[in-house]
């Protein structure tokens, strides 16, 4: 399952994502991972949510980010929840590249039984039509 939280800067997307991760951490038996472009929210999450900052990784494209995500899912059979804050920053690609890789992430998440929730900072009109089905209201 894949969900997108879309909104402008300062609209509360990150807070919503952190709240979701904190709530799921209370009841989840599996692993939860929170990916961010920097380390600014590291202390907003409990210790049982693994925090990964992409600023420490040499990722340069949406394709490399997709490979990284697949590696996380393939290496942890207990992974239940994956949270990605700031998809445009972490994926480092155009909206078309991001859209293509989101479809690939969703397909692999479905097979791996991982719930993926990501935020993207943009206007609703910037979201490609094929991604609108993932938007969480």
Tab-separated table of N, CA and C in Angstrom:
chain	number	residue	atom	x	y	z
A	1	UNK	N	0.839	-1.172	0.000
A	1	UNK	CA	0.000	0.000	0.000
A	1	UNK	C	0.887	1.239	0.000
A	2	UNK	N	0.520	2.222	-0.775
A	2	UNK	CA	1.276	3.471	-0.887
A	2	UNK	C	0.318	4.640	-0.754
A	3	UNK	N	0.688	5.616	0.079
A	3	UNK	CA	-0.127	6.824	0.259
A	3	UNK	C	0.759	8.049	0.163
A	4	UNK	N	0.194	9.118	-0.390
A	4	UNK	CA	0.887	10.401	-0.491
A	4	UNK	C	0.166	11.444	0.337
A	5	UNK	N	0.933	12.255	1.031
A	5	UNK	CA	0.399	13.427	1.718
A	5	UNK	C	0.958	14.628	0.960
A	6	UNK	N	0.085	15.405	0.338
A	6	UNK	CA	0.497	16.507	-0.534
A	6	UNK	C	0.079	17.838	0.068
A	7	UNK	N	0.944	18.825	-0.052
A	7	UNK	CA	0.599	20.164	0.411
A	7	UNK	C	1.750	21.126	0.251
A	8	UNK	N	1.457	22.386	0.464
A	8	UNK	CA	2.480	23.423	0.392
A	8	UNK	C	3.376	23.377	1.616
A	9	UNK	N	4.477	24.072	1.540
A	9	UNK	CA	5.402	24.195	2.666
A	9	UNK	C	4.661	24.801	3.859
A	10	UNK	N	4.825	24.170	5.029
A	10	UNK	CA	4.193	24.678	6.236
A	10	UNK	C	2.760	24.240	6.447
A	11	UNK	N	2.288	23.295	5.643
A	11	UNK	CA	0.888	22.862	5.754
A	11	UNK	C	0.674	21.726	6.759
A	12	UNK	N	1.737	21.250	7.405
A	12	UNK	CA	1.588	20.218	8.428
A	12	UNK	C	1.809	18.797	7.955
A	13	UNK	N	2.368	18.615	6.770
A	13	UNK	CA	2.592	17.272	6.234
A	13	UNK	C	3.546	16.458	7.110
A	14	UNK	N	4.664	17.066	7.472
A	14	UNK	CA	5.663	16.351	8.271
A	14	UNK	C	5.113	15.994	9.640
A	15	UNK	N	4.421	16.909	10.267
A	15	UNK	CA	3.823	16.629	11.578
A	15	UNK	C	2.846	15.461	11.479
A	16	UNK	N	2.039	15.442	10.419
A	16	UNK	CA	1.094	14.349	10.212
A	16	UNK	C	1.844	13.021	10.054
A	17	UNK	N	2.928	13.032	9.293
A	17	UNK	CA	3.711	11.820	9.072
A	17	UNK	C	4.366	11.339	10.370
A	18	UNK	N	4.925	12.265	11.132
A	18	UNK	CA	5.538	11.916	12.420
A	18	UNK	C	4.488	11.357	13.377
A	19	UNK	N	3.320	11.982	13.423
A	19	UNK	CA	2.234	11.483	14.282
A	19	UNK	C	1.823	10.072	13.882
A	20	UNK	N	1.735	9.813	12.565
A	20	UNK	CA	1.392	8.469	12.084
A	20	UNK	C	2.448	7.457	12.530
A	21	UNK	N	3.720	7.815	12.362
A	21	UNK	CA	4.812	6.910	12.743
A	21	UNK	C	4.793	6.637	14.247
A	22	UNK	N	4.560	7.670	15.035
A	22	UNK	CA	4.508	7.497	16.494
A	22	UNK	C	3.340	6.612	16.917
A	23	UNK	N	2.182	6.790	16.316
A	23	UNK	CA	1.013	5.963	16.649
A	23	UNK	C	1.237	4.506	16.271
A	24	UNK	N	1.747	4.267	15.051
A	24	UNK	CA	1.979	2.891	14.602
A	24	UNK	C	3.065	2.209	15.438
A	25	UNK	N	4.033	2.982	15.910
A	25	UNK	CA	5.119	2.410	16.715
A	25	UNK	C	4.595	1.814	18.015
A	26	UNK	N	3.480	2.335	18.508
A	26	UNK	CA	2.891	1.833	19.753
A	26	UNK	C	2.277	0.449	19.585
A	27	UNK	N	1.775	0.138	18.388
A	27	UNK	CA	1.030	-1.101	18.184
A	27	UNK	C	1.682	-2.078	17.214
A	28	UNK	N	2.646	-1.635	16.452
A	28	UNK	CA	3.249	-2.469	15.421
A	28	UNK	C	4.205	-3.487	16.025
A	29	UNK	N	4.133	-4.703	15.527
A	29	UNK	CA	5.068	-5.745	15.946
A	29	UNK	C	6.291	-5.786	15.046
A	30	UNK	N	6.172	-5.176	13.871
A	30	UNK	CA	7.265	-5.188	12.909
A	30	UNK	C	8.107	-3.928	12.982
A	31	UNK	N	8.974	-3.802	12.005
A	31	UNK	CA	9.896	-2.676	11.914
A	31	UNK	C	9.230	-1.487	11.231
A	32	UNK	N	9.571	-0.293	11.695
A	32	UNK	CA	9.158	0.947	11.044
A	32	UNK	C	10.413	1.753	10.736
A	33	UNK	N	10.447	2.357	9.546
A	33	UNK	CA	11.578	3.179	9.125
A	33	UNK	C	11.055	4.538	8.688
A	34	UNK	N	11.749	5.590	9.103
A	34	UNK	CA	11.411	6.967	8.735
A	34	UNK	C	12.602	7.537	7.973
A	35	UNK	N	12.381	7.930	6.719
A	35	UNK	CA	13.443	8.480	5.874
A	35	UNK	C	13.206	9.970	5.699
A	36	UNK	N	14.273	10.745	5.879
A	36	UNK	CA	14.190	12.201	5.770
A	36	UNK	C	15.433	12.709	5.046
A	37	UNK	N	15.348	13.909	4.496
A	37	UNK	CA	16.477	14.498	3.775
A	37	UNK	C	17.553	15.031	4.713
A	38	UNK	N	17.208	15.236	5.972
A	38	UNK	CA	18.182	15.722	6.954
A	38	UNK	C	17.889	15.067	8.302
A	39	UNK	N	18.495	15.576	9.352
A	39	UNK	CA	18.327	14.959	10.673
A	39	UNK	C	17.440	15.784	11.599
A	40	UNK	N	16.642	16.670	11.040
A	40	UNK	CA	15.886	17.627	11.854
A	40	UNK	C	14.780	17.004	12.702
A	41	UNK	N	14.305	15.829	12.348
A	41	UNK	CA	13.192	15.225	13.092
A	41	UNK	C	13.591	13.942	13.823
A	42	UNK	N	14.874	13.708	13.928
A	42	UNK	CA	15.372	12.478	14.536
A	42	UNK	C	14.833	12.257	15.948
A	43	UNK	N	14.710	13.322	16.715
A	43	UNK	CA	14.294	13.179	18.112
A	43	UNK	C	12.781	13.303	18.306
A	44	UNK	N	12.046	13.404	17.208
A	44	UNK	CA	10.587	13.451	17.280
A	44	UNK	C	9.965	12.060	17.225
A	45	UNK	N	10.801	11.044	17.053
A	45	UNK	CA	10.323	9.672	16.890
A	45	UNK	C	10.868	8.788	18.004
A	46	UNK	N	10.121	7.741	18.379
A	46	UNK	CA	10.615	6.830	19.415
A	46	UNK	C	11.791	5.999	18.895
A	47	UNK	N	12.535	5.410	19.815
A	47	UNK	CA	13.726	4.645	19.446
A	47	UNK	C	13.428	3.429	18.574
A	48	UNK	N	12.208	2.922	18.618
A	48	UNK	CA	11.895	1.736	17.819
A	48	UNK	C	11.519	2.065	16.374
A	49	UNK	N	11.544	3.334	15.994
A	49	UNK	CA	11.388	3.727	14.592
A	49	UNK	C	12.782	4.071	14.084
A	50	UNK	N	13.254	3.300	13.140
A	50	UNK	CA	14.598	3.541	12.596
A	50	UNK	C	14.576	4.808	11.753
A	51	UNK	N	15.482	5.718	12.033
A	51	UNK	CA	15.557	7.005	11.335
A	51	UNK	C	16.739	6.982	10.373
A	52	UNK	N	16.474	7.274	9.107
A	52	UNK	CA	17.534	7.315	8.103
A	52	UNK	C	17.518	8.687	7.445
A	53	UNK	N	18.657	9.352	7.481
A	53	UNK	CA	18.812	10.640	6.812
A	53	UNK	C	19.510	10.409	5.477
A	54	UNK	N	18.903	10.873	4.384
A	54	UNK	CA	19.522	10.679	3.069
A	54	UNK	C	20.702	11.617	2.846
A	55	UNK	N	20.891	12.607	3.731
A	55	UNK	CA	22.039	13.499	3.567
A	55	UNK	C	23.355	12.745	3.764
A	56	UNK	N	23.295	11.608	4.418
A	56	UNK	CA	24.482	10.787	4.652
A	56	UNK	C	24.720	9.768	3.536
A	57	UNK	N	23.819	9.706	2.582
A	57	UNK	CA	23.899	8.699	1.522
A	57	UNK	C	24.239	9.353	0.181
A	58	UNK	N	25.009	8.671	-0.660
A	58	UNK	CA	25.380	9.250	-1.954
A	58	UNK	C	24.325	9.024	-3.044
A	59	UNK	N	23.063	9.247	-2.722
A	59	UNK	CA	21.982	9.059	-3.694
A	59	UNK	C	21.910	10.279	-4.608
A	60	UNK	N	21.855	10.038	-5.928
A	60	UNK	CA	21.872	11.149	-6.873
A	60	UNK	C	20.692	11.176	-7.829
A	61	UNK	N	19.812	10.192	-7.767
A	61	UNK	CA	18.691	10.168	-8.710
A	61	UNK	C	17.512	9.408	-8.117
A	62	UNK	N	16.374	9.554	-8.777
A	62	UNK	CA	15.169	8.835	-8.361
A	62	UNK	C	15.376	7.327	-8.493
A	63	UNK	N	16.112	6.898	-9.512
A	63	UNK	CA	16.366	5.468	-9.704
A	63	UNK	C	17.222	4.903	-8.571
A	64	UNK	N	18.230	5.663	-8.150
A	64	UNK	CA	19.061	5.206	-7.037
A	64	UNK	C	18.246	5.134	-5.748
A	65	UNK	N	17.370	6.100	-5.545
A	65	UNK	CA	16.519	6.086	-4.360
A	65	UNK	C	15.598	4.868	-4.389
A	66	UNK	N	15.051	4.545	-5.557
A	66	UNK	CA	14.210	3.355	-5.697
A	66	UNK	C	14.998	2.101	-5.310
A	67	UNK	N	16.226	1.993	-5.782
A	67	UNK	CA	17.069	0.854	-5.428
A	67	UNK	C	17.325	0.777	-3.931
A	68	UNK	N	17.536	1.932	-3.323
A	68	UNK	CA	17.741	2.004	-1.876
A	68	UNK	C	16.505	1.497	-1.130
A	69	UNK	N	15.327	1.951	-1.542
A	69	UNK	CA	14.066	1.528	-0.911
A	69	UNK	C	13.868	0.022	-1.070
A	70	UNK	N	14.117	-0.488	-2.267
A	70	UNK	CA	13.981	-1.931	-2.490
A	70	UNK	C	14.945	-2.712	-1.604
A	71	UNK	N	16.150	-2.197	-1.436
A	71	UNK	CA	17.122	-2.846	-0.560
A	71	UNK	C	16.645	-2.897	0.880
A	72	UNK	N	16.040	-1.798	1.349
A	72	UNK	CA	15.490	-1.787	2.708
A	72	UNK	C	14.397	-2.836	2.860
A	73	UNK	N	13.488	-2.899	1.884
A	73	UNK	CA	12.374	-3.853	1.966
A	73	UNK	C	12.859	-5.291	1.857
A	74	UNK	N	13.833	-5.534	0.987
A	74	UNK	CA	14.319	-6.898	0.778
A	74	UNK	C	15.137	-7.409	1.959
A	75	UNK	N	15.804	-6.510	2.667
A	75	UNK	CA	16.696	-6.949	3.739
A	75	UNK	C	16.013	-7.095	5.097
A	76	UNK	N	14.778	-6.643	5.209
A	76	UNK	CA	14.084	-6.688	6.502
A	76	UNK	C	12.692	-7.285	6.312
A	77	UNK	N	12.587	-8.578	6.557
A	77	UNK	CA	11.296	-9.254	6.381
A	77	UNK	C	10.252	-8.796	7.389
A	78	UNK	N	10.684	-8.142	8.455
A	78	UNK	CA	9.755	-7.646	9.469
A	78	UNK	C	9.307	-6.212	9.213
A	79	UNK	N	9.769	-5.606	8.119
A	79	UNK	CA	9.402	-4.222	7.823
A	79	UNK	C	7.906	-4.135	7.539
A	80	UNK	N	7.214	-3.310	8.318
A	80	UNK	CA	5.773	-3.107	8.145
A	80	UNK	C	5.438	-1.715	7.642
A	81	UNK	N	6.197	-0.713	8.105
A	81	UNK	CA	5.868	0.682	7.813
A	81	UNK	C	7.101	1.433	7.341
A	82	UNK	N	6.936	2.161	6.243
A	82	UNK	CA	8.012	2.976	5.703
A	82	UNK	C	7.464	4.377	5.484
A	83	UNK	N	8.085	5.352	6.121
A	83	UNK	CA	7.655	6.749	6.033
A	83	UNK	C	8.757	7.538	5.335
A	84	UNK	N	8.380	8.303	4.319
A	84	UNK	CA	9.352	9.103	3.570
A	84	UNK	C	8.903	10.554	3.615
A	85	UNK	N	9.704	11.399	4.244
A	85	UNK	CA	9.366	12.813	4.343
A	85	UNK	C	10.106	13.594	3.264
A	86	UNK	N	9.365	14.370	2.493
A	86	UNK	CA	9.970	15.207	1.463
A	86	UNK	C	10.435	14.418	0.258
A	87	UNK	N	9.496	13.799	-0.429
A	87	UNK	CA	9.809	12.920	-1.555
A	87	UNK	C	10.624	13.611	-2.648
A	88	UNK	N	10.321	14.867	-2.934
A	88	UNK	CA	11.075	15.574	-3.977
A	88	UNK	C	12.530	15.781	-3.568
A	89	UNK	N	12.771	16.006	-2.284
A	89	UNK	CA	14.147	16.187	-1.797
A	89	UNK	C	14.895	14.860	-1.741
A	90	UNK	N	14.229	13.833	-1.257
A	90	UNK	CA	14.912	12.555	-1.076
A	90	UNK	C	15.108	11.810	-2.393
A	91	UNK	N	14.157	11.914	-3.318
A	91	UNK	CA	14.275	11.215	-4.598
A	91	UNK	C	15.121	11.961	-5.613
A	92	UNK	N	15.228	13.270	-5.472
A	92	UNK	CA	16.064	14.086	-6.359
A	92	UNK	C	15.756	13.842	-7.831
A	93	UNK	N	14.506	14.041	-8.202
A	93	UNK	CA	14.130	13.856	-9.596
A	93	UNK	C	12.973	14.748	-9.973
A	94	UNK	N	12.627	14.724	-11.244
A	94	UNK	CA	11.466	15.468	-11.724
A	94	UNK	C	10.199	14.755	-11.260
A	95	UNK	N	9.072	15.436	-11.344
A	95	UNK	CA	7.804	14.802	-10.941
A	95	UNK	C	7.517	13.574	-11.797
A	96	UNK	N	7.901	13.583	-13.079
A	96	UNK	CA	7.688	12.409	-13.931
A	96	UNK	C	8.541	11.227	-13.471
A	97	UNK	N	9.806	11.489	-13.118
A	97	UNK	CA	10.675	10.421	-12.609
A	97	UNK	C	10.162	9.903	-11.272
A	98	UNK	N	9.736	10.823	-10.437
A	98	UNK	CA	9.191	10.436	-9.136
A	98	UNK	C	7.942	9.580	-9.323
A	99	UNK	N	7.067	9.993	-10.244
A	99	UNK	CA	5.834	9.235	-10.507
A	99	UNK	C	6.148	7.814	-10.956
A	100	UNK	N	7.092	7.672	-11.866
A	100	UNK	CA	7.459	6.346	-12.363
A	100	UNK	C	7.997	5.469	-11.235
A	101	UNK	N	8.832	6.037	-10.391
A	101	UNK	CA	9.416	5.264	-9.295
A	101	UNK	C	8.429	5.000	-8.174
A	102	UNK	N	7.468	5.885	-7.964
A	102	UNK	CA	6.423	5.625	-6.972
A	102	UNK	C	5.623	4.392	-7.375
A	103	UNK	N	5.305	4.270	-8.645
A	103	UNK	CA	4.565	3.089	-9.112
A	103	UNK	C	5.376	1.820	-8.859
A	104	UNK	N	6.675	1.899	-9.055
A	104	UNK	CA	7.543	0.745	-8.820
A	104	UNK	C	7.644	0.431	-7.323
A	105	UNK	N	7.771	1.466	-6.501
A	105	UNK	CA	7.822	1.263	-5.044
A	105	UNK	C	6.518	0.636	-4.571
A	106	UNK	N	5.393	1.147	-5.073
A	106	UNK	CA	4.092	0.607	-4.660
A	106	UNK	C	3.970	-0.871	-5.018
A	107	UNK	N	4.408	-1.238	-6.213
A	107	UNK	CA	4.322	-2.641	-6.633
A	107	UNK	C	5.158	-3.537	-5.717
A	108	UNK	N	6.361	-3.090	-5.377
A	108	UNK	CA	7.214	-3.897	-4.504
A	108	UNK	C	6.703	-3.898	-3.067
A	109	UNK	N	6.152	-2.784	-2.624
A	109	UNK	CA	5.579	-2.713	-1.271
A	109	UNK	C	4.396	-3.666	-1.143
A	110	UNK	N	3.615	-3.771	-2.200
A	110	UNK	CA	2.459	-4.678	-2.203
A	110	UNK	C	2.917	-6.128	-2.026
A	111	UNK	N	3.933	-6.520	-2.769
A	111	UNK	CA	4.480	-7.875	-2.688
A	111	UNK	C	5.122	-8.118	-1.323
A	112	UNK	N	5.770	-7.093	-0.784
A	112	UNK	CA	6.479	-7.211	0.495
A	112	UNK	C	5.589	-6.961	1.705
A	113	UNK	N	4.337	-6.587	1.459
A	113	UNK	CA	3.376	-6.289	2.523
A	113	UNK	C	3.872	-5.165	3.441
A	114	UNK	N	4.334	-4.076	2.819
A	114	UNK	CA	4.836	-2.909	3.539
A	114	UNK	C	3.924	-1.726	3.239
A	115	UNK	N	3.554	-1.003	4.287
A	115	UNK	CA	2.749	0.206	4.125
A	115	UNK	C	3.711	1.384	3.987
A	116	UNK	N	3.632	2.094	2.859
A	116	UNK	CA	4.511	3.231	2.587
A	116	UNK	C	3.672	4.504	2.569
A	117	UNK	N	4.107	5.500	3.337
A	117	UNK	CA	3.456	6.811	3.342
A	117	UNK	C	4.548	7.843	3.098
A	118	UNK	N	4.315	8.737	2.135
A	118	UNK	CA	5.311	9.749	1.795
A	118	UNK	C	4.671	11.119	1.704
A	119	UNK	N	5.476	12.147	1.971
A	119	UNK	CA	5.004	13.518	1.797
A	119	UNK	C	5.676	14.112	0.571
A	120	UNK	N	4.962	15.012	-0.086
A	120	UNK	CA	5.537	15.754	-1.207
A	120	UNK	C	5.060	17.202	-1.113
A	121	UNK	N	6.011	18.118	-1.214
A	121	UNK	CA	5.702	19.539	-1.127
A	121	UNK	C	5.499	20.089	-2.529
A	122	UNK	N	4.254	20.400	-2.852
A	122	UNK	CA	3.925	20.994	-4.143
A	122	UNK	C	2.447	21.364	-4.160
A	123	UNK	N	2.065	22.040	-5.202
A	123	UNK	CA	0.652	22.340	-5.432
A	123	UNK	C	-0.024	21.066	-5.926
A	124	UNK	N	-1.277	20.898	-5.613
A	124	UNK	CA	-2.028	19.720	-6.052
A	124	UNK	C	-2.007	19.591	-7.585
A	125	UNK	N	-1.988	20.716	-8.286
A	125	UNK	CA	-2.001	20.711	-9.752
A	125	UNK	C	-0.702	20.149	-10.335
A	126	UNK	N	0.374	20.149	-9.552
A	126	UNK	CA	1.663	19.636	-10.023
A	126	UNK	C	1.733	18.112	-9.989
A	127	UNK	N	0.823	17.487	-9.269
A	127	UNK	CA	0.833	16.026	-9.136
A	127	UNK	C	0.341	15.407	-10.442
A	128	UNK	N	1.141	14.513	-11.047
A	128	UNK	CA	0.689	13.835	-12.259
A	128	UNK	C	-0.599	13.048	-11.999
A	129	UNK	N	-1.422	12.962	-12.998
A	129	UNK	CA	-2.735	12.320	-12.880
A	129	UNK	C	-2.639	10.900	-12.318
A	130	UNK	N	-1.621	10.143	-12.744
A	130	UNK	CA	-1.505	8.748	-12.299
A	130	UNK	C	-1.146	8.617	-10.819
A	131	UNK	N	-0.732	9.707	-10.178
A	131	UNK	CA	-0.411	9.659	-8.748
A	131	UNK	C	-1.556	10.113	-7.858
A	132	UNK	N	-2.570	10.711	-8.421
A	132	UNK	CA	-3.661	11.263	-7.612
A	132	UNK	C	-4.412	10.191	-6.827
A	133	UNK	N	-4.385	8.958	-7.300
A	133	UNK	CA	-5.066	7.873	-6.575
A	133	UNK	C	-4.382	7.547	-5.243
A	134	UNK	N	-3.122	7.960	-5.080
A	134	UNK	CA	-2.381	7.688	-3.849
A	134	UNK	C	-2.564	8.761	-2.788
A	135	UNK	N	-3.171	9.881	-3.138
A	135	UNK	CA	-3.258	11.017	-2.225
A	135	UNK	C	-4.174	10.708	-1.056
A	136	UNK	N	-3.628	10.925	0.128
A	136	UNK	CA	-4.364	10.719	1.373
A	136	UNK	C	-5.017	12.042	1.743
A	137	UNK	N	-6.308	12.029	1.900
A	137	UNK	CA	-7.048	13.265	2.224
A	137	UNK	C	-6.958	13.588	3.689
